[in-house]
Amino acid sequence: MNLIPVILAGGSGTRLWPLSREGYPKQLLNLQGSNTLLQDTLSRLDGFRYESKTESATFAAPIVACQEDMRFLVLEQLSALGGQQQRLILEPEAKNTAPALTCVAIDCHERHSDPIMLVMPADHAISDSAAFQSALHDAIDAAAQGSVVTFGIPPQGPETGYGYIRRGTPATDIGKSAFNVAGFYEKPDAASAQEYLDSGEYYWNAGIFMLRASAWLQALERFKPEILSNCQNAVANGKLDGAFFRLNAADFAESPADSIDYAVMEHLADNSKALVVIPVEMGWSDVGSWPALMKLGNEDADGNVIQGDVLAEDTRNSLLISPDRLLATLGIEDLIVVSTPDALLIAHKDASQDVRKIVDRL
Amino acid sequence: MNLIPVILAGGSGTRLWPLSREGYPKQLLNLQGSNTLLQDTLSRLDGFRYESKTESATFAAPIVACQEDMRFLVLEQLSALGGQQQRLILEPEAKNTAPALTCVAIDCHERHSDPIMLVMPADHAISDSAAFQSALHDAIDAAAQGSVVTFGIPPQGPETGYGYIRRGTPATDIGKSAFNVAGFYEKPDAASAQEYLDSGEYYWNAGIFMLRASAWLQALERFKPEILSNCQNAVANGKLDGAFFRLNAADFAESPADSIDYAVMEHLADNSKALVVIPVEMGWSDVGSWPALMKLGNEDADGNVIQGDVLAEDTRNSLLISPDRLLATLGIEDLIVVSTPDALLIAHKDASQDVRKIVDRL
């Protein structure tokens, strides 16, 4: 059994501006401790071992899909963790996640014997790695039998910023804690989000998947053959350059852009064993906003989360990040303050989703 | 008639931290436009000419008292205005204003024939220079007759942060708009400040004086002879070095430290012609706090006063100073934000007087 971590690190969000930038996205930032989100994504698999009556396996070296212009940063961060030889699939342009995963699956399938891929976004946080690892056992059982496995996060509130997965009937024959999937739901309005929460049948879609390479490729052949064929060409005509595998840009450009959810998952959600969800409570966050990042930090007695050289007087419930110079605060509350060498953000917590407005104006 | 501007530039306040620092005090900062407060202090005399039936006079070159370690900054800023030869009296240590003015008066008296000195703090703002110049005519008339003249600012509110001057009987024989002085009052409590305001008899003490050098020296001989004698030695044993006159440090060290008000003015306030006050409404501010500075600026439609590269979204009634990097604000109000290369202040307006707490902790 081949287990391959697949890390999708192509994102370029700016929701954590001014820390995250187009050329320096969230996954490459050290937001909390000594590691970046990308490094945490790989490190949380450390020590994992799958054991069944017939087999035992650990994760092989990861495959990382990322953009060309981030390749050295990504390689440097992965290399800093030690471990085995890296393989970076370089996306010639941004095409969302489905083409990236397709190229990785083709590459995996060629080099290994239909491995089981654990597909993970590079820019999420999971505080309880043990819970995640524990859920992986059932997921591997299910994926080994050909199912596509998603991980569902029990919602903490009526969030309108996430997609939801509705569980169907139990699928204990496939994986002890697994359910068939009754449906995928995009970001809901507030009323729907409350209904989802109250029903107890919905989970946040964390965008983490466990599946055989062949399962992905077969689903793609069925639902999005144009993505499959162009990605096959992009890999066939790609070039290896040390740790980097460069997809053929002309072929890749021909592929439609699409997300994993839209291209495949929504079509598989027919309450059959083709797609199952495994619920897992693991302190997951997409770190998609400053308040979300704040929730991951350690609050002091005044409710502040502080990074850097900060003097806080009469200051409450604020996120204060100033690694590069002294920040002094006096008589403030509920603020997000982020200082970088060339830009400074000061936002009320309730307004911090509007960072996009600032980025758009720049 | 010799008219000499005397600028007291020895202050080292930190109430505008992080812009003002021990080694870079408020008077040397360009807080508003193209000039520093020190430069504005001198420039507001431009074009002034005193005319009476018998004489006509303009201001001679200024004498500036400042600390040794600020001498080059002060000289550079004065020289940038063009004008005549500068003379800087260097204070070997901080002794408050009375010894500084005493040394200047001795130096003036030796070099000119008992000149009339216009004594001005270097770190105040006056928006209406014409009103100030207009008041100077009466002040010169009074000072020429031996009176000490103070300028009284009609209070704009029950301020507890200023000293007050209570007017006595009119002294129109001395100066058309002058009053004798009934008393000097230090910073009052809130109830007293309200009484002062309601009475209409009190003015803010702007710390600006017009007086003959001999009037100061005679008053000092009467009330503080120890300051006078030690300052006489400090000047006698001082050394000229180009534009700089270095007071003798050992002699100066022997002088008691005291303010002009405590050492002399309070003793002269006996409702006689020895001390008169000339009321003048001239947009005066001591620029003693961030909100005070904000009042001097041009508010935009949202009530913000902005300097530098600032993107303000849904931001109200805030002072935003960021000359060195982009500042983006979102959903904030009533904040003071001051960005410098090595320190950043974010304070609620109501708390900004507590900047001292920050400076004390540094």
XYZ file of N, CA, C and O in Angstrom, chain B residues 262-347:
344
model
N 7.078 80.988 37.827
C 7.306 80.841 39.267
C 8.343 81.834 39.769
O 8.185 82.429 40.837
N 9.422 82.000 39.003
C 10.541 82.816 39.489
C 10.155 84.286 39.578
O 10.541 84.985 40.522
N 9.376 84.771 38.616
C 9.148 86.211 38.534
C 7.669 86.591 38.388
O 7.141 87.402 39.153
N 7.001 86.010 37.413
C 5.694 86.539 37.027
C 4.700 86.540 38.178
O 3.961 87.505 38.378
N 4.649 85.434 38.921
C 3.672 85.377 40.004
C 3.892 86.485 41.033
O 2.930 86.991 41.618
N 5.173 86.850 41.218
C 5.470 87.911 42.189
C 5.063 89.283 41.679
O 4.792 90.187 42.465
N 5.041 89.455 40.358
C 4.718 90.765 39.780
C 3.214 91.004 39.646
O 2.782 92.114 39.330
N 2.426 89.919 39.862
C 0.984 90.029 39.598
C 0.280 90.725 40.752
O -0.469 90.117 41.510
N 0.524 92.016 40.915
C -0.064 92.756 42.040
C -0.958 93.888 41.532
O -1.133 94.899 42.192
N -1.518 93.714 40.321
C -2.448 94.699 39.764
C -1.808 96.078 39.615
O -2.475 97.084 39.737
N -0.513 96.066 39.346
C 0.177 97.335 39.085
C 0.686 97.320 37.658
O 0.568 96.322 36.951
N 1.315 98.415 37.245
C 1.798 98.459 35.870
C 3.083 97.654 35.689
O 3.605 97.548 34.587
N 3.609 97.052 36.773
C 4.804 96.210 36.645
C 4.548 95.054 35.680
O 5.442 94.618 34.964
N 3.309 94.540 35.679
C 2.960 93.400 34.816
C 1.599 93.671 34.197
O 0.645 93.969 34.913
N 1.508 93.573 32.882
C 0.213 93.740 32.223
C -0.043 92.546 31.308
O 0.887 91.832 30.919
N -1.327 92.339 31.041
C -1.697 91.272 30.108
C -2.424 91.909 28.929
O -3.271 92.790 29.108
N -2.063 91.447 27.739
C -2.752 91.892 26.527
C -3.493 90.685 25.952
O -2.865 89.705 25.564
N -4.826 90.751 25.965
C -5.587 89.612 25.423
C -5.438 89.562 23.905
O -5.466 90.604 23.249
N -5.300 88.382 23.384
C -5.203 88.255 21.928
C -5.737 86.890 21.478
O -5.310 85.850 21.955
N -6.695 86.967 20.596
C -7.304 85.758 20.005
C -6.528 85.488 18.722
O -6.627 86.254 17.755
N -5.708 84.411 18.716
C -4.828 84.250 17.548
C -4.649 82.789 17.145
O -3.672 82.433 16.506
N -5.607 81.939 17.532
C -5.506 80.524 17.147
C -4.304 79.859 17.780
O -3.589 79.096 17.141
N -4.131 80.152 19.078
C -2.958 79.634 19.770
C -3.182 78.191 20.242
O -4.288 77.825 20.637
N -2.145 77.393 20.177
C -2.178 76.043 20.747
C -0.794 75.697 21.249
O 0.211 76.049 20.617
N -0.722 74.995 22.377
C 0.592 74.551 22.839
C 0.968 73.208 22.215
O 2.039 72.688 22.485
N 0.104 72.681 21.363
C 0.368 71.423 20.660
C 0.858 70.381 21.668
O 1.807 69.644 21.412
N 0.161 70.338 22.796
C 0.636 69.528 23.906
C 0.120 68.108 23.936
O 0.395 67.373 24.872
N -0.645 67.730 22.931
C -1.174 66.372 22.900
C -1.553 66.063 21.459
O -1.669 66.953 20.617
N -1.792 64.803 21.182
C -2.194 64.421 19.826
C -3.543 65.031 19.437
O -3.673 65.549 18.316
N -4.538 65.018 20.317
C -5.787 65.695 19.927
C -5.578 67.187 19.660
O -6.228 67.756 18.776
N -4.660 67.827 20.413
C -4.381 69.246 20.174
C -3.787 69.434 18.782
O -4.142 70.365 18.057
N -2.889 68.536 18.410
C -2.322 68.627 17.059
C -3.405 68.416 16.012
O -3.457 69.099 14.983
N -4.281 67.461 16.302
C -5.342 67.153 15.340
C -6.206 68.377 15.071
O -6.631 68.611 13.934
N -6.464 69.163 16.125
C -7.311 70.358 15.955
C -6.695 71.364 14.997
O -7.394 72.189 14.418
N -5.364 71.314 14.855
C -4.691 72.259 13.964
C -4.759 71.836 12.504
O -4.486 72.621 11.607
N -5.096 70.547 12.263
C -5.049 70.032 10.896
C -6.342 70.274 10.140
O -7.327 70.774 10.687
N -6.331 69.929 8.871
C -7.526 70.078 8.040
C -8.307 68.775 8.041
O -7.846 67.769 7.505
N -9.484 68.800 8.611
C -10.317 67.591 8.636
C -10.920 67.332 7.264
O -11.356 68.251 6.585
N -10.984 66.045 6.882
C -11.706 65.712 5.658
C -13.191 65.519 5.993
O -13.631 65.764 7.123
N -13.962 65.092 5.018
C -15.417 65.011 5.205
C -15.803 64.032 6.312
O -16.876 64.150 6.903
N -14.932 63.065 6.596
C -15.222 62.093 7.650
C -14.617 62.494 8.990
O -14.600 61.691 9.931
N -14.099 63.723 9.061
C -13.528 64.186 10.325
C -12.129 63.666 10.580
O -11.627 63.774 11.701
N -11.490 63.102 9.548
C -10.128 62.597 9.727
C -9.102 63.664 9.355
O -9.332 64.458 8.444
N -7.990 63.654 10.070
C -6.839 64.463 9.686
C -5.743 63.489 9.282
O -5.343 62.623 10.067
N -5.303 63.609 8.043
C -4.457 62.579 7.439
C -3.152 63.181 6.952
O -3.138 64.226 6.313
N -2.047 62.534 7.297
C -0.741 62.889 6.741
C -0.081 61.624 6.240
O 0.029 60.653 6.970
N 0.400 61.645 4.999
C 1.148 60.508 4.465
C 0.291 59.629 3.587
O -0.764 60.036 3.087
N 0.741 58.384 3.438
C 0.144 57.445 2.502
C -0.911 56.625 3.252
O -0.604 55.625 3.880
N -2.156 57.072 3.189
C -3.213 56.480 4.018
C -4.418 56.114 3.153
O -4.879 56.911 2.336
N -4.896 54.880 3.314
C -6.147 54.441 2.696
C -7.151 54.263 3.818
O -7.054 53.317 4.601
N -8.126 55.152 3.916
C -9.082 55.104 5.020
C -10.447 54.664 4.498
O -11.058 55.352 3.695
N -10.897 53.497 4.950
C -12.219 52.977 4.596
C -13.084 52.996 5.851
O -12.679 52.434 6.880
N -14.268 53.598 5.769
C -15.186 53.587 6.903
C -14.455 54.005 8.184
O -14.500 53.298 9.194
N -13.774 55.137 8.098
C -12.920 55.607 9.190
C -13.317 57.040 9.523
O -13.483 57.851 8.628
N -13.500 57.301 10.832
C -14.015 58.609 11.231
C -13.237 59.230 12.395
O -12.754 58.520 13.276
N -13.144 60.567 12.351
C -12.655 61.369 13.476
C -11.323 60.870 14.021
O -11.114 60.817 15.226
N -10.445 60.495 13.108
C -9.163 59.940 13.528
C -8.007 60.753 12.955
O -8.132 61.356 11.888
N -6.907 60.760 13.714
C -5.663 61.372 13.241
C -4.787 60.242 12.721
O -4.453 59.318 13.466
N -4.430 60.300 11.452
C -3.706 59.206 10.810
C -2.423 59.752 10.192
O -2.457 60.446 9.175
N -1.303 59.449 10.819
C -0.006 59.961 10.360
C 0.887 58.780 10.003
O 1.235 57.966 10.853
N 1.232 58.676 8.735
C 2.084 57.572 8.312
C 2.931 58.006 7.130
O 2.655 57.661 5.996
N 3.988 58.777 7.406
C 4.792 59.269 6.285
C 5.633 58.179 5.626
O 6.018 58.326 4.473
N 5.897 57.092 6.347
C 6.920 56.160 5.863
C 6.377 54.902 5.212
O 7.125 54.174 4.580
N 5.109 54.587 5.376
C 4.583 53.368 4.775
C 3.077 53.472 4.634
O 2.445 54.306 5.271
N 2.526 52.602 3.791
C 1.084 52.600 3.586
C 0.364 52.240 4.882
O 0.681 51.241 5.519
N -0.606 53.068 5.253
C -1.486 52.762 6.375
C -2.890 52.554 5.817
O -3.416 53.431 5.137
N -3.468 51.378 6.081
C -4.846 51.113 5.671
C -5.688 50.966 6.922
O -5.333 50.221 7.837
N -6.810 51.706 6.971
C -7.699 51.614 8.128
C -9.085 51.210 7.661
O -9.549 51.612 6.598
N -9.758 50.433 8.508
C -11.052 49.848 8.161
C -11.955 49.860 9.377
O -11.657 49.199 10.380
N -13.041 50.613 9.307
C -14.040 50.509 10.374
C -13.579 51.015 11.722
O -13.968 50.464 12.747
N -12.754 52.064 11.751
C -12.298 52.586 13.042
C -12.791 54.019 13.227
O -13.149 54.699 12.275
N -12.792 54.468 14.498
C -13.092 55.874 14.765
C -12.431 56.334 16.047
O -12.080 55.524 16.909
N -12.231 57.650 16.128
C -11.677 58.287 17.331
C -10.317 57.721 17.732
O -10.021 57.575 18.916
N -9.508 57.413 16.748
C -8.177 56.890 17.052
C -7.094 57.881 16.640
O -7.268 58.670 15.714
N -5.994 57.799 17.378
C -4.757 58.492 17.019
C -3.793 57.417 16.527
O -3.490 56.479 17.273
N -3.337 57.521 15.292
C -2.389 56.549 14.747
C -1.174 57.307 14.241
O -1.306 58.186 13.383
N -0.020 56.989 14.799
C 1.204 57.673 14.387
C 2.271 56.625 14.103
O 2.700 55.890 14.995
N 2.679 56.567 12.853
C 3.660 55.568 12.433
C 5.000 56.231 12.190
O 5.087 57.236 11.486
N 6.044 55.683 12.791
C 7.410 56.133 12.515
C 8.230 54.887 12.174
O 7.768 53.767 12.398
N 9.432 55.073 11.646
C 10.188 53.873 11.222
C 10.444 52.874 12.341
O 10.498 51.682 12.097
N 10.566 53.334 13.590
C 10.879 52.368 14.638
C 9.820 52.232 15.720
O 9.994 51.434 16.639
N 8.743 52.988 15.633
C 7.706 52.851 16.651
C 6.364 53.312 16.095
O 6.301 54.181 15.228
N 5.332 52.691 16.623
C 3.978 52.911 16.128
C 3.066 53.097 17.335
O 3.078 52.281 18.254
N 2.282 54.189 17.326
C 1.322 54.434 18.400
C -0.094 54.297 17.858
O -0.421 54.868 16.811
N -0.922 53.555 18.579
C -2.352 53.502 18.285
C -3.070 53.761 19.598
O -2.992 52.954 20.521
N -3.740 54.897 19.679
C -4.380 55.280 20.941
C -5.779 55.798 20.673
O -6.030 56.468 19.670
